[in-house]
CSV table of C-alpha atoms in Angstrom, one decimal:
chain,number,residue,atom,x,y,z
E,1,UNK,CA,0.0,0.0,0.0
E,2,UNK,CA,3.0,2.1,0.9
E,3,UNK,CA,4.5,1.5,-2.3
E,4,UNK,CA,1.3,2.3,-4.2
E,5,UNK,CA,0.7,5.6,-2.5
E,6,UNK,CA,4.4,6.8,-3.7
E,7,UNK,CA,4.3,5.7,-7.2
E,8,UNK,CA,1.1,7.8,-7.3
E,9,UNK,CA,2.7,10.5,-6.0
E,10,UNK,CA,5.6,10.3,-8.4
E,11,UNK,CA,3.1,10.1,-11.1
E,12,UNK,CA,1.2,13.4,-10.3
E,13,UNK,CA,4.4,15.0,-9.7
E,14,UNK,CA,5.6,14.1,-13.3
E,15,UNK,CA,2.0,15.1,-14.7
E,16,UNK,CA,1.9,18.6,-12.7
E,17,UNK,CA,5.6,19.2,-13.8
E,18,UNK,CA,4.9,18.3,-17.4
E,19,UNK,CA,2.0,20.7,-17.3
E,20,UNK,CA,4.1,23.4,-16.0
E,21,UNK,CA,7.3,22.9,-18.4
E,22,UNK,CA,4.5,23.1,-21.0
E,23,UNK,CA,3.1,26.6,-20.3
E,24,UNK,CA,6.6,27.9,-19.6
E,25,UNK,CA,6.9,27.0,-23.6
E,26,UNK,CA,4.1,29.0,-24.6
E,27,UNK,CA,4.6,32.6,-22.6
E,28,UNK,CA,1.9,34.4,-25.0
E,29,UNK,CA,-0.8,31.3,-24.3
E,30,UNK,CA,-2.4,29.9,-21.2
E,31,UNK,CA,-3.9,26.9,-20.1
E,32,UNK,CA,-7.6,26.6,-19.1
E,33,UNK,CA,-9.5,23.5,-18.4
E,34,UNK,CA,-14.1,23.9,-18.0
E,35,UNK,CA,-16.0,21.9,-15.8
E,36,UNK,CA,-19.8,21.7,-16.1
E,37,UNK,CA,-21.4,21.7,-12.6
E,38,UNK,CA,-24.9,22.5,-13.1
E,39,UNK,CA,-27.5,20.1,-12.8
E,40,UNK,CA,-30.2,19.5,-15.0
E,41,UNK,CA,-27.9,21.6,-17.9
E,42,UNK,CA,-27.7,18.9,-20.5
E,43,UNK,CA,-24.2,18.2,-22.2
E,44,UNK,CA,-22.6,21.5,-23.9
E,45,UNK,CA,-20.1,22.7,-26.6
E,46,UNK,CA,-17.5,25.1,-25.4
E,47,UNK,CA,-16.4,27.7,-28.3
E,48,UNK,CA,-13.4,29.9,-28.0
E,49,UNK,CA,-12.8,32.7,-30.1
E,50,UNK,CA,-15.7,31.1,-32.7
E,51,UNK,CA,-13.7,28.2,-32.9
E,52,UNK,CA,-15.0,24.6,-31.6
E,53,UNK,CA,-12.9,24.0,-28.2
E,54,UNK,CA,-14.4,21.6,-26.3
E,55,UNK,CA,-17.4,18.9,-27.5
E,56,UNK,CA,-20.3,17.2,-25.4
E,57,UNK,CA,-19.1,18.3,-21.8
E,58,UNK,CA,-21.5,17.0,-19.6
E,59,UNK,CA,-22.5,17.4,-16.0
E,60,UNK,CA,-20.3,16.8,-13.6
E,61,UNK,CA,-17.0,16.4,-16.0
E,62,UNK,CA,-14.5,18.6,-16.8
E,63,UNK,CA,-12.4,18.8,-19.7
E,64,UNK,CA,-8.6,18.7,-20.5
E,65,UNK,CA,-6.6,21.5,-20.2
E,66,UNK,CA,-6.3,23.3,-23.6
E,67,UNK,CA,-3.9,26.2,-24.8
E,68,UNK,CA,-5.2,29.3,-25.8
E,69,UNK,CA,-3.5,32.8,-26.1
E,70,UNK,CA,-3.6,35.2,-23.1
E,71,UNK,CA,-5.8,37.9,-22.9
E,72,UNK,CA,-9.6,38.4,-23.4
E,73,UNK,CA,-10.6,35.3,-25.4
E,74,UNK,CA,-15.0,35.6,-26.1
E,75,UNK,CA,-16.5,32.4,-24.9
E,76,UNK,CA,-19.6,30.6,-26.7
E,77,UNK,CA,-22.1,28.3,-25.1
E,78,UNK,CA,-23.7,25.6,-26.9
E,79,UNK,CA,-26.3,22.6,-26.2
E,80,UNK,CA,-24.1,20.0,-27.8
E,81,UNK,CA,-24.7,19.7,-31.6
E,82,UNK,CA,-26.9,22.9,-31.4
E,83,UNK,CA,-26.6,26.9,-32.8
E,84,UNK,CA,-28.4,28.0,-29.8
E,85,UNK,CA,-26.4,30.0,-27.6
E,86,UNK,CA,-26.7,29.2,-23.8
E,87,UNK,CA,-24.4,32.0,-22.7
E,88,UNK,CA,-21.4,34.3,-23.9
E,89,UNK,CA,-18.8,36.2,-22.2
E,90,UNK,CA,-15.3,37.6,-21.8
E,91,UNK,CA,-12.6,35.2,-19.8
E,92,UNK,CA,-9.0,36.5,-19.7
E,93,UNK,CA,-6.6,33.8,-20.6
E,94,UNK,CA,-3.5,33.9,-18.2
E,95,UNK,CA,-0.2,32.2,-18.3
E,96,UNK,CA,-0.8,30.6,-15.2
E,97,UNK,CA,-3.2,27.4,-15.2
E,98,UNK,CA,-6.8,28.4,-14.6
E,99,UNK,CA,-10.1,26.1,-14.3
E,100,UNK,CA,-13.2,27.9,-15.6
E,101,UNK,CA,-16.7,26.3,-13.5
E,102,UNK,CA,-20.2,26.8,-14.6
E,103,UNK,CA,-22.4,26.0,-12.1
E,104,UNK,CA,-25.3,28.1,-11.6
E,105,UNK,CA,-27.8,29.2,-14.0
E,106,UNK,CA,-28.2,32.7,-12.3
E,107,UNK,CA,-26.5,34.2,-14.1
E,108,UNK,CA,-25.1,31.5,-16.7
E,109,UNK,CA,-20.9,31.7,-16.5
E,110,UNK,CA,-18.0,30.4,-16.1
E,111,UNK,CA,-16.0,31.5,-12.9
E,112,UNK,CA,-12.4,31.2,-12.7
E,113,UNK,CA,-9.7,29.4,-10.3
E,114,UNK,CA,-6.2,29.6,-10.8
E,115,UNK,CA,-4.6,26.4,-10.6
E,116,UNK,CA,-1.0,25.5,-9.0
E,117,UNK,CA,1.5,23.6,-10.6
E,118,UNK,CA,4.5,24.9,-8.8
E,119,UNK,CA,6.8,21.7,-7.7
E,120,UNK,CA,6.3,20.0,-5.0
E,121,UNK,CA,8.6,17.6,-2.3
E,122,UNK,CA,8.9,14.4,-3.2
E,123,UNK,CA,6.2,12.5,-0.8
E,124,UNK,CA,3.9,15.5,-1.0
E,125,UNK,CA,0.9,16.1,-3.1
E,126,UNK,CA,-1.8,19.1,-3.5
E,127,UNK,CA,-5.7,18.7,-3.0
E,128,UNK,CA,-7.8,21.5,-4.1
E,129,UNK,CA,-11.4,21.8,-3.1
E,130,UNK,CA,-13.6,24.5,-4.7
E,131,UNK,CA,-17.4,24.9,-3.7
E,132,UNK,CA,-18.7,26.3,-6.5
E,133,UNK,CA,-21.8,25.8,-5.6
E,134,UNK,CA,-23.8,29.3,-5.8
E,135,UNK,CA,-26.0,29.0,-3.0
E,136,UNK,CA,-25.3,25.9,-1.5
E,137,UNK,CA,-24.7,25.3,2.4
E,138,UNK,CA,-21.1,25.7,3.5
């Protein structure tokens, strides 16, 4: 068990510094991942810019990290495989990681959390816990 829980660890440190060496490559581009939280919200497509960034997200799953450039990127949101626009609006891209929840339908957005990458000891790991829950009990 012992053994198990370090070669986990290993492996998220090696995945957390793979996703930092790769945003130190691209200094004019950040990395933003969205998660879907709210219920009852059938699955959605995510455009960036106009372009088609992320297909059939559903509830309760978030997608993989994708590179866009910095700065005020428009967001588009779709049902999935539909022209109708759930929601639009301004995110800033940043160079540093960033998560981007929906999860309430007053209004419809997308809120951001910057995410940390920075190393770690070797033994140690990083748990983050948002509750993104708009209204929910605490």
């Amino acid at each position: 068990m012992k053994r198990l829980i370090s070669l986990l660890a290993v492996l998220v440190l090696v995945l957390a510094l793979g996703v930092v060496s790769a945003s130190a490559q691209f200094s004019d581009s950040g990395q933003v991942r969205f998660v879907h939280a709210i219920p009852g919200v059938t699955a959605v497509d995510i455009y960036t810019d106009g372009q088609l960034t992320v297909s059939g997200l559903g509830y309760g799953t978030a997608s993989n990290y994708i590179t866009a450039p910095a700065g005020e990127r428009q967001i588009t949101v779709r049902p999935r495989g539909l022209t109708t626009v759930l929601w639009q609006q301004t995110v800033n891209v940043t160079p540093s990681p960033q998560t981007l929840i929906a999860s309430t339908i007053d209004p419809l957005q997308f809120n951001a959390y910057a995410d940390d990458f920075s190393p770690l000891e070797l033994g140690q790991t990083r748990l983050k816990i948002i509750h993104a829950i708009a209204g929910g009990p605490t």
